[in-house]
Amino acid sequence: MFGKLFGNKKQAKHNDNQKVLNEKKELLKHDKKKETAKNDKDIGVGMGLSLNISSDKNGFSISSLPVGVSTGSAATDFYVYVWFIKDTGEIFYVGKGRGNRYKMFHERAYEAEKIREMYDTASRFVETGLTEEQAIELESKEMTRILNETNDRLTNRITPLFTKRDNGYSRSSETPELQFETAPYLYASEIEEHYFGIQSRSFDEVMYENLKAVVFITRSARDEIGIIYGGEFDKYQDETKALLSTNGSKILKSKFAKSVTAWIYIGDDYVTNYENDQEQALEKIGQNIPTFHLIDVWKFLKEKLGEVETVSKEEIPINPIHNRVPLKDVKNLSNWDKGFDEGMPYWEKGDKERKARNLERAIELFDIARYNGYNAPALYTSYAMAYRRLKDFDNEIAIIDEAIERLQSEKINVNETTIMELKERQEKAFALKQKQNCSEC
């Protein structure tokens, strides 16, 4: 039950969009925290989902852990404070600290600082003279109270688990609901809408002349994918790409390429992210970019070109030859932490060998990392890059198949964007394999 509810959030810090160094850094943080854990289990630290699961003679109990992080200080002059808007009394931030912390600039609290800049705000103490542990606990209780008993929108990024509502970063209530085969909206969060007056906006109407050179935007793909595409995203993406190819359109990689004529979103996103991208486009290439949704492009081109055949991957024979043990024989399949401990060092050594172009040795080390249970997206990305360099597209395709199946089934926090990146790499490998087959004919 807990794996189903929280498993996909347990390792949130381990997935940093395939940025390997960041991933290692976050994983090492997790490892350090794990060393301090004793009889209780901490689930979902990276997402602000903290559960304390402990057993006793009556079975087990569940409680929400405090969201704060201890520095180990023995001081007793900690306090908990809130920032609020004077005119309305709305609390928009809860914090703990000592000294002048309550009135200092908070670099990571971007939205809170923006509110302090725009509104007449003040601060007050909830309680003073606390130990750090007491302050951490009270901070969580105060956040829970606000989210359960008021309508105030907190800008704290991490909030206690068992609250009646979230902290205001989800789609605002004014955002149109997601629908099947319907383009969503670039949305404003509750915080953005309430405090800053930002409104959701629709995607641009598809114009034929803007389909000459497009870039697919896969950022922030989440729950909307399943609703919009009815669980068949690959079908819609493959058909759209085939339609674009038939139309003579180019699919580019960089959204700031000088020749780009449109961005095509596969999901939705914050309207502020979209606006930031448009500002960058204006700075880098001197123009704003028409922004369409894949569903609208799919409908537009189907109406213009009719049905189009997509290349069936089943028609491309794949025969991967390797010495990897079957997945069922991998160690630590049910123990992610142990698999990380025993496998990650081999992946690190292997990736150094890959970068040094010692590809066969790199793959041997990746096999050992995999055998020991290491299951991070970076491992499979490294595998795929090594096989690509060797032009072994069969094994590249096969290892990506395993990556997608394994990452999804084991519920490690791999968002849709990560899966899509793997699928895009696999799609390219299929195309290269097909080209390779043709050249051998």
XYZ file of C-alpha atoms in Angstrom, residues 17-429:
413
model
C 16.795 15.558 -15.150
C 19.762 13.334 -15.942
C 22.285 15.909 -14.710
C 24.675 13.298 -13.421
C 26.686 15.390 -11.041
C 23.591 16.815 -9.425
C 22.074 13.378 -9.189
C 25.129 12.028 -7.384
C 25.134 14.981 -5.042
C 21.497 14.457 -4.105
C 21.909 10.706 -3.762
C 24.824 11.205 -1.412
C 22.665 13.516 0.694
C 20.120 10.719 0.898
C 22.848 8.264 1.884
C 24.037 10.561 4.683
C 20.500 10.873 6.061
C 20.077 7.128 5.873
C 23.058 6.599 8.175
C 21.338 8.565 10.914
C 18.045 6.682 10.634
C 17.479 3.955 13.247
C 14.141 2.256 13.816
C 11.935 4.668 11.925
C 11.641 5.061 8.191
C 11.687 8.452 6.437
C 9.728 8.454 3.196
C 9.555 11.254 0.644
C 12.069 13.719 2.067
C 12.746 15.271 -1.311
C 9.096 16.077 -1.945
C 8.174 17.333 1.480
C 6.375 14.066 2.156
C 7.719 12.828 5.473
C 6.170 9.855 7.204
C 7.230 8.348 10.466
C 6.317 4.651 10.423
C 7.006 2.935 13.730
C 5.898 -0.360 15.187
C 4.787 -1.321 18.683
C 2.864 -4.109 20.367
C -0.382 -2.824 18.837
C 0.924 -2.943 15.248
C 2.217 0.220 13.619
C 1.441 3.917 13.602
C 1.884 6.640 10.996
C 2.591 10.290 11.638
C 3.882 13.196 9.598
C 7.503 14.103 10.301
C 8.494 17.774 10.691
C 9.535 19.406 7.413
C 12.530 21.308 8.808
C 16.142 20.141 8.740
C 18.235 20.122 11.890
C 21.725 21.640 11.953
C 22.558 19.923 15.213
C 22.722 23.173 17.143
C 22.465 22.967 20.945
C 21.269 26.599 21.243
C 17.993 27.413 22.998
C 17.271 30.770 21.378
C 15.457 29.486 18.288
C 12.034 30.823 17.327
C 9.267 30.266 14.805
C 8.017 33.275 12.862
C 5.533 34.148 10.147
C 5.466 36.781 7.437
C 2.058 38.322 6.739
C 0.416 41.090 4.720
C -0.622 43.960 6.977
C -3.830 44.940 5.163
C -5.329 41.453 5.020
C -3.487 39.593 7.763
C -2.723 36.779 5.313
C 0.249 34.648 6.307
C 2.370 33.756 3.281
C 5.469 32.230 4.861
C 6.384 30.269 7.995
C 9.985 29.875 9.116
C 12.284 29.035 11.988
C 15.496 30.760 12.915
C 17.515 32.649 15.471
C 19.070 36.077 15.646
C 17.888 38.301 12.769
C 16.733 35.495 10.516
C 13.101 36.640 10.562
C 13.935 39.929 8.845
C 16.722 38.813 6.516
C 16.403 38.322 2.762
C 15.559 34.684 1.964
C 17.283 33.828 -1.292
C 15.440 30.558 -1.855
C 11.994 31.929 -0.967
C 11.497 33.668 -4.307
C 7.709 34.041 -4.141
C 7.779 35.162 -0.511
C 10.369 37.834 -1.286
C 8.329 38.988 -4.258
C 5.309 39.414 -1.969
C 7.431 41.398 0.514
C 8.477 43.665 -2.337
C 4.954 44.225 -3.672
C 2.964 44.463 -0.430
C 3.227 46.156 2.953
C 4.237 43.178 5.090
C 5.361 42.475 8.632
C 6.537 39.569 10.754
C 5.609 38.163 14.133
C 6.866 35.402 16.355
C 4.791 32.309 17.003
C 7.029 31.328 19.903
C 10.574 32.104 21.068
C 13.172 30.552 23.367
C 13.067 27.145 21.687
C 15.571 24.424 21.037
C 16.126 23.695 17.364
C 14.108 20.477 17.559
C 11.214 22.304 19.228
C 11.340 25.001 16.544
C 11.286 22.423 13.755
C 8.277 20.703 15.285
C 6.399 23.955 15.906
C 7.142 25.201 12.402
C 5.417 22.123 10.964
C 2.472 22.445 13.351
C 1.986 26.103 12.417
C 2.051 25.305 8.712
C -0.461 22.510 9.251
C -2.717 24.843 11.233
C -2.669 27.484 8.511
C -3.370 25.011 5.712
C -6.138 23.277 7.655
C -7.858 26.228 9.320
C -7.408 29.215 6.981
C -7.447 30.108 3.281
C -3.965 31.639 3.354
C -1.614 30.550 0.551
C 1.770 29.553 1.934
C 4.810 29.997 -0.283
C 6.849 27.401 1.614
C 7.979 24.815 -0.926
C 7.845 21.911 1.528
C 4.783 21.358 3.675
C 3.649 18.658 6.120
C 2.002 15.628 4.575
C -1.358 15.362 6.292
C -2.914 18.727 5.472
C -6.307 19.388 3.922
C -4.848 21.353 1.023
C -1.477 22.009 -0.565
C 0.658 25.120 -0.427
C -0.694 26.928 -3.493
C 1.722 25.821 -6.218
C -0.787 23.706 -8.112
C -3.022 24.955 -10.921
C -5.303 27.752 -9.792
C -9.015 27.013 -9.507
C -9.622 29.274 -12.523
C -7.588 27.033 -14.826
C -9.867 25.069 -17.214
C -10.008 21.377 -16.388
C -7.933 18.899 -18.369
C -9.830 17.030 -21.086
C -9.141 14.201 -23.504
C -7.790 15.308 -26.919
C -8.013 18.940 -25.822
C -5.089 21.309 -25.505
C -4.632 22.376 -21.865
C -3.732 25.876 -20.677
C -0.456 27.390 -19.648
C -1.510 27.857 -16.060
C -0.966 30.148 -13.117
C -0.613 28.677 -9.650
C -2.899 29.764 -6.819
C -0.040 31.842 -5.418
C 0.653 33.569 -8.732
C -2.993 34.283 -9.373
C -3.863 35.420 -5.844
C -0.824 37.532 -4.989
C 0.442 38.667 -8.388
C -2.660 38.696 -10.598
C -1.153 36.299 -13.146
C -3.741 34.548 -15.329
C -3.661 31.304 -17.273
C -3.431 31.589 -21.041
C -4.327 29.339 -23.962
C -1.857 28.123 -26.556
C -1.609 29.965 -29.861
C -3.786 28.967 -32.790
C -1.835 26.752 -35.175
C -0.703 28.568 -38.307
C 0.597 26.587 -41.267
C 3.508 28.940 -41.973
C 4.815 28.420 -38.447
C 5.300 24.670 -38.806
C 8.460 24.855 -40.897
C 10.931 24.196 -38.065
C 9.540 23.167 -34.687
C 10.853 22.165 -31.275
C 9.008 19.865 -28.896
C 8.833 21.152 -25.306
C 8.751 18.232 -22.862
C 9.409 20.136 -19.629
C 7.154 19.603 -16.616
C 5.147 16.746 -18.094
C 3.093 15.242 -15.268
C -0.450 14.069 -14.630
C -1.926 15.910 -17.596
C -0.320 13.521 -20.072
C -2.553 10.600 -19.119
C -5.730 12.676 -19.377
C -4.972 14.529 -22.609
C -3.781 11.462 -24.517
C -5.924 8.826 -22.841
C -2.873 6.768 -21.927
C -1.652 6.623 -25.549
C 0.802 9.494 -25.711
C 3.230 7.604 -27.963
C 0.512 7.173 -30.584
C -0.248 10.901 -30.750
C 3.416 11.900 -30.745
C 4.373 9.370 -33.424
C 1.465 10.429 -35.643
C 2.262 14.117 -35.186
C 5.922 13.573 -36.066
C 4.924 11.541 -39.120
C 2.505 14.280 -40.186
C 5.186 16.925 -39.730
C 7.604 14.842 -41.796
C 5.006 14.423 -44.554
C 4.459 18.161 -44.424
C 8.191 18.771 -44.914
C 8.608 20.279 -41.456
C 11.895 20.014 -39.579
C 12.097 18.970 -35.940
C 14.868 20.861 -34.172
C 16.579 20.230 -30.842
C 17.181 23.746 -29.489
C 14.213 25.947 -28.672
C 16.438 28.954 -29.272
C 17.669 27.862 -32.703
C 17.707 30.772 -35.136
C 15.528 28.886 -37.619
C 12.829 27.805 -35.133
C 9.314 28.790 -36.183
C 7.244 27.271 -33.356
C 7.374 25.497 -30.023
C 5.105 22.489 -29.579
C 4.253 21.581 -25.979
C 3.362 18.000 -25.177
C 1.849 18.896 -21.763
C 1.168 22.116 -19.906
C 3.391 24.354 -17.768
C 3.409 27.452 -15.597
C 2.607 30.536 -17.652
C 5.567 32.226 -15.946
C 7.934 29.576 -17.358
C 6.506 30.241 -20.802
C 6.966 33.988 -20.367
C 10.551 33.523 -19.189
C 11.276 31.389 -22.263
C 9.796 34.055 -24.529
C 11.983 36.700 -22.892
C 15.045 34.542 -23.535
C 13.974 33.983 -27.142
C 13.690 37.729 -27.625
C 17.172 38.225 -26.182
C 18.845 35.346 -28.014
C 17.192 35.312 -31.434
C 15.333 38.603 -31.503
C 11.760 37.301 -31.691
C 8.947 35.703 -29.747
C 8.081 32.162 -30.782
C 4.531 31.005 -31.688
C 3.612 28.325 -29.166
C 1.267 25.473 -30.051
C 0.096 22.322 -28.310
C 0.739 18.894 -29.804
C -2.956 18.037 -29.781
C -3.788 21.153 -31.808
C -0.958 20.451 -34.280
C -2.122 16.825 -34.573
C -5.684 17.916 -35.330
C -4.553 20.633 -37.761
C -2.310 18.350 -39.814
C -4.743 15.434 -39.824
C -7.385 17.746 -41.257
C -4.913 19.021 -43.859
C -3.118 15.769 -44.773
C -5.482 13.023 -43.659
C -4.325 9.760 -42.114
C -0.622 9.007 -42.189
C 1.215 5.744 -41.638
C 3.775 5.571 -38.861
C 6.750 3.249 -38.939
C 6.021 0.220 -36.780
C 8.915 -0.548 -34.495
C 7.864 -4.195 -34.590
C 8.928 -4.268 -38.243
C 12.544 -3.474 -37.314
C 14.278 -6.680 -36.122
C 16.206 -6.209 -32.878
C 18.783 -8.797 -31.800
C 20.750 -7.579 -28.778
C 23.744 -9.784 -27.937
C 25.154 -9.238 -24.454
C 26.264 -10.889 -21.229
C 23.930 -9.055 -18.843
C 22.243 -11.290 -16.293
C 18.460 -11.525 -16.595
C 16.691 -8.862 -14.602
C 15.157 -11.478 -12.321
C 18.667 -12.454 -11.188
C 19.747 -8.931 -10.281
C 20.635 -8.508 -6.605
C 18.762 -6.144 -4.298
C 15.753 -5.778 -6.605
C 13.549 -5.034 -3.625
C 16.091 -2.924 -1.754
C 16.783 0.312 -3.610
C 19.088 1.693 -0.913
C 21.319 -1.366 -0.834
C 21.381 -1.504 -4.610
C 22.551 2.100 -4.633
C 25.273 1.436 -2.049
C 26.657 -1.627 -3.817
C 26.159 -0.539 -7.418
C 26.845 3.175 -7.673
C 30.676 2.930 -7.298
C 30.796 0.644 -10.347
C 28.658 3.044 -12.354
C 30.988 5.921 -11.425
C 34.035 3.961 -12.580
C 32.205 2.880 -15.712
C 31.201 6.387 -16.642
C 34.815 7.536 -16.342
C 35.779 4.745 -18.723
C 32.972 5.744 -21.102
C 34.179 9.332 -21.192
C 37.688 8.045 -21.889
C 36.234 6.060 -24.841
C 37.024 2.719 -23.196
C 33.522 1.617 -24.083
C 33.753 -2.154 -23.685
C 35.229 -1.762 -20.200
C 32.598 0.847 -19.362
C 29.798 -1.555 -20.289
C 31.369 -4.303 -18.162
C 31.290 -1.957 -15.156
C 27.722 -0.866 -15.911
C 26.759 -4.562 -15.951
C 28.262 -4.980 -12.476
C 26.460 -1.854 -11.208
C 23.204 -3.195 -12.629
C 23.794 -6.675 -11.178
C 24.248 -5.159 -7.723
C 20.881 -3.428 -7.984
C 21.827 0.126 -8.994
C 18.768 1.576 -10.712
C 19.182 5.294 -11.358
C 18.298 6.938 -14.676
C 21.963 7.926 -15.049
C 23.005 4.261 -15.316
C 20.716 3.646 -18.264
C 21.673 6.903 -19.927
C 25.332 5.906 -19.650
C 24.567 2.455 -21.073
C 22.699 4.011 -24.002
C 25.448 6.525 -24.782
C 28.083 3.788 -24.771
C 26.071 1.579 -27.111
C 25.348 4.540 -29.384
C 29.068 5.271 -29.640
C 29.635 1.603 -30.589
C 26.758 1.806 -33.109
C 25.212 -1.141 -31.258
C 21.660 0.095 -31.707
C 20.143 -3.297 -30.811
C 21.540 -3.137 -27.298
C 20.765 0.550 -26.974
C 17.123 -0.111 -27.812
C 16.982 -3.122 -25.474
C 18.565 -1.381 -22.490
C 16.196 1.588 -22.852
C 13.261 -0.828 -22.927
C 14.487 -2.259 -19.634
C 15.060 1.210 -18.197
C 11.530 2.362 -18.910
C 9.957 -0.839 -17.621
C 12.108 -0.989 -14.505
C 11.911 2.674 -13.533
C 8.141 2.734 -13.934
C 7.453 -0.571 -12.182
C 9.726 0.140 -9.216
C 8.092 3.538 -8.687
C 11.323 5.477 -8.298
C 10.633 9.167 -8.738
C 11.120 9.368 -12.500
C 8.737 11.908 -13.946
C 7.183 11.765 -17.393
C 9.877 14.044 -18.782
C 12.566 11.498 -17.922
C 10.611 8.685 -19.573
C 10.015 10.815 -22.658
C 13.701 11.616 -22.951
C 14.470 7.904 -22.867
C 11.804 7.227 -25.497
C 13.157 9.981 -27.730
C 16.642 8.485 -27.499
C 15.199 5.067 -28.308
C 13.285 6.470 -31.262
C 16.528 7.877 -32.651
C 18.195 4.496 -32.117
